[in-house]
mmCIF file of C-alpha atoms in Angstrom:
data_model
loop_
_atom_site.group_PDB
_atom_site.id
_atom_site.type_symbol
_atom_site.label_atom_id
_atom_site.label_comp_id
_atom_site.label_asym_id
_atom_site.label_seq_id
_atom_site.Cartn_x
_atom_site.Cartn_y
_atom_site.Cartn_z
ATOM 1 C CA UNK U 1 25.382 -13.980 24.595
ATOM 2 C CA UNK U 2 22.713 -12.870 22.320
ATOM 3 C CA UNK U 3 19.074 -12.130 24.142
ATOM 4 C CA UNK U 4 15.803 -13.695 22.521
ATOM 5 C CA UNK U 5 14.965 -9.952 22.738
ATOM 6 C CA UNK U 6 17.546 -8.830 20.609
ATOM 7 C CA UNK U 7 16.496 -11.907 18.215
ATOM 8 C CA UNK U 8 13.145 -10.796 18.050
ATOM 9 C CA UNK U 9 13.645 -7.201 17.416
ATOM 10 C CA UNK U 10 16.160 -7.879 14.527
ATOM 11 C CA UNK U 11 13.113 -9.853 12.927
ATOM 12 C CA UNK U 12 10.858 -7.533 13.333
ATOM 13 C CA UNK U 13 13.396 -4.594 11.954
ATOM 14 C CA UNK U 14 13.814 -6.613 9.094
ATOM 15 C CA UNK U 15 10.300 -7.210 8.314
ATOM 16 C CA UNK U 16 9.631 -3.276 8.658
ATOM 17 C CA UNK U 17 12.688 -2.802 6.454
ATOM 18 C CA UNK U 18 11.542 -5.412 3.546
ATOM 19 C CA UNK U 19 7.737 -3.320 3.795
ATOM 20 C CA UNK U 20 9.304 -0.129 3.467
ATOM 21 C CA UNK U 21 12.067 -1.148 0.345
ATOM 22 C CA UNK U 22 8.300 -2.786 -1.448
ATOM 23 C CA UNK U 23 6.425 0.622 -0.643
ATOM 24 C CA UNK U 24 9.173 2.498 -1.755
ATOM 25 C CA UNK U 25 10.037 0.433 -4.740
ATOM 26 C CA UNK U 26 6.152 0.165 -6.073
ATOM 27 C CA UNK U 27 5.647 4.253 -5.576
ATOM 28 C CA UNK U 28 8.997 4.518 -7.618
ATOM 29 C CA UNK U 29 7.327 1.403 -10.623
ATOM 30 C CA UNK U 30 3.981 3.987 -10.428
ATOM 31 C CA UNK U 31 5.236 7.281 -10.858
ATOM 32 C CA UNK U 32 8.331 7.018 -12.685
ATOM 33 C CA UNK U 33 7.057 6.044 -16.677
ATOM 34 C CA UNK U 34 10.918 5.002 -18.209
ATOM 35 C CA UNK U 35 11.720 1.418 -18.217
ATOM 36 C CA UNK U 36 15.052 1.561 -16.014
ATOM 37 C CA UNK U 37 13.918 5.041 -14.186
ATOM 38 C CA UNK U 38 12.493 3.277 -11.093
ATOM 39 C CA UNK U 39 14.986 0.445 -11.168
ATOM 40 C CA UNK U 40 18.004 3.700 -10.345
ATOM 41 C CA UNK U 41 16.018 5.010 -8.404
ATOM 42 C CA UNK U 42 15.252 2.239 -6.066
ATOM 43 C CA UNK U 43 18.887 1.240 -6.073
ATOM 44 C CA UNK U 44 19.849 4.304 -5.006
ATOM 45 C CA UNK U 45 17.428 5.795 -2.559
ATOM 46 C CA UNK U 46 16.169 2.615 -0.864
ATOM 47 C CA UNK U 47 19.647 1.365 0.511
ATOM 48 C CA UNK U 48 20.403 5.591 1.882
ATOM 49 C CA UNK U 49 16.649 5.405 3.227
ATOM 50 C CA UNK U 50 17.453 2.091 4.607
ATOM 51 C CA UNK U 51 20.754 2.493 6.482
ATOM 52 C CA UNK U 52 18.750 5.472 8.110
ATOM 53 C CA UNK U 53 16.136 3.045 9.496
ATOM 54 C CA UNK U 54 18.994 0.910 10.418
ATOM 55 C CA UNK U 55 20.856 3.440 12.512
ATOM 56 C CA UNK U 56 17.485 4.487 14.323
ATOM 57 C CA UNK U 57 16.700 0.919 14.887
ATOM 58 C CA UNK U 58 20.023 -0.158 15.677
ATOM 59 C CA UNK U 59 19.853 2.152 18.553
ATOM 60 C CA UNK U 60 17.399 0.493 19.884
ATOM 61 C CA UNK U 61 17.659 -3.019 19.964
ATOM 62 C CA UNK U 62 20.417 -4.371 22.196
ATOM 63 C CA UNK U 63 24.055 -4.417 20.850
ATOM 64 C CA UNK U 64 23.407 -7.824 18.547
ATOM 65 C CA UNK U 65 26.187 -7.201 15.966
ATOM 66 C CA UNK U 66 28.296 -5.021 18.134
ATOM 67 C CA UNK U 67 32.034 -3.880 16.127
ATOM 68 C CA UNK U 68 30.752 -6.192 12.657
ATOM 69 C CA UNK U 69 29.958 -3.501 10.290
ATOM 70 C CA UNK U 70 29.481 -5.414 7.598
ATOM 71 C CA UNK U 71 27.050 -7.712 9.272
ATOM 72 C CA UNK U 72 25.053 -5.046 10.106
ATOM 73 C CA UNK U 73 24.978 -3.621 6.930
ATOM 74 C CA UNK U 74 24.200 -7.177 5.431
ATOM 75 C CA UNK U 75 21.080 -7.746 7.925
ATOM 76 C CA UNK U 76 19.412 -4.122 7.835
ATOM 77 C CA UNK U 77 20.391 -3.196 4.226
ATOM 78 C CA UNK U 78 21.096 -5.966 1.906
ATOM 79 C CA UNK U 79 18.854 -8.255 3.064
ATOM 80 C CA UNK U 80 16.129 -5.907 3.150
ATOM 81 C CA UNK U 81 16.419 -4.447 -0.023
ATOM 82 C CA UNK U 82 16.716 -8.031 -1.892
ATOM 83 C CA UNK U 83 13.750 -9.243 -0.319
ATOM 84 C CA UNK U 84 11.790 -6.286 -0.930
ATOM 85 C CA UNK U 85 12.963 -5.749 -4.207
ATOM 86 C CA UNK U 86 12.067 -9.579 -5.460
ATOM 87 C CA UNK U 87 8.836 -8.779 -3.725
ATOM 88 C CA UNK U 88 7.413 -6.176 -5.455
ATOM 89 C CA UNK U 89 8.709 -7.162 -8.935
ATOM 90 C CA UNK U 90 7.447 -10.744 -8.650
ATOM 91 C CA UNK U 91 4.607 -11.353 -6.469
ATOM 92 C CA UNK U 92 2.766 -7.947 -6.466
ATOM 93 C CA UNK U 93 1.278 -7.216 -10.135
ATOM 94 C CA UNK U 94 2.594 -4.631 -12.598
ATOM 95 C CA UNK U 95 0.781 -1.164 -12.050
ATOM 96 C CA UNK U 96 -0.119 -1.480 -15.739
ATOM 97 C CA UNK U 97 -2.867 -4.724 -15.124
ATOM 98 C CA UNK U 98 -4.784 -2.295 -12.764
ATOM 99 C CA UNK U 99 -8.209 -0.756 -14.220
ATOM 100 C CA UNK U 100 -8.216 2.630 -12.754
ATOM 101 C CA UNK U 101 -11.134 5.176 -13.331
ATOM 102 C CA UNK U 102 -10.935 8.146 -15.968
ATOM 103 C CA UNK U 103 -9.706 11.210 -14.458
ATOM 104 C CA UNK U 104 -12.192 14.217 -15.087
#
């Protein structure tokens, strides 16, 4: 039987997930000047970085997807790094349309 707990710690592991995959997605878009650099990049790092967050929070919140691997992998990595992904590149502006001051 799954707990509301469980539930609601999932959620919130997911949400912290999808913030981090945006961060780390937008830092790569700002500081990486090719055209497909931060696009490897965040393909690459963001699902390692993730399945780290997923262990640590997995060993915290109740045993919710207990012997499914793949499930778990789907809800704190996939999931994750789709919605944060589609986040950053559609509804957060390009770092190009920002006016930032001269550097002296």
């Amino acid at each position: 039987m799954v707990s509301a707990l469980a539930l609601v710690l999932t959620v919130v592991a997911l949400a912290v997930n999808t913030l981090v995959v945006a961060v780390l997605s937008r830092f790569f878009r700002i500081r990486l000047k090719t055209q497909w650099g931060w696009v490897t990049y965040t393909m690459l790092v963001s699902p390692v970085v993730l399945l780290i967050l997923g262990l640590i929070q997995g060993s915290v919140i109740p045993p919710l997807f207990e012997g499914a691997a793949g499930l778990f992998l789907a809800v704190f990595v996939g999931v994750p790094l789709t919605l944060g992904f589609t986040i950053d590149l559609l509804y957060v502006p390009p770092p190009d349309e920002y006016d930032l001051p001269a550097a002296e």
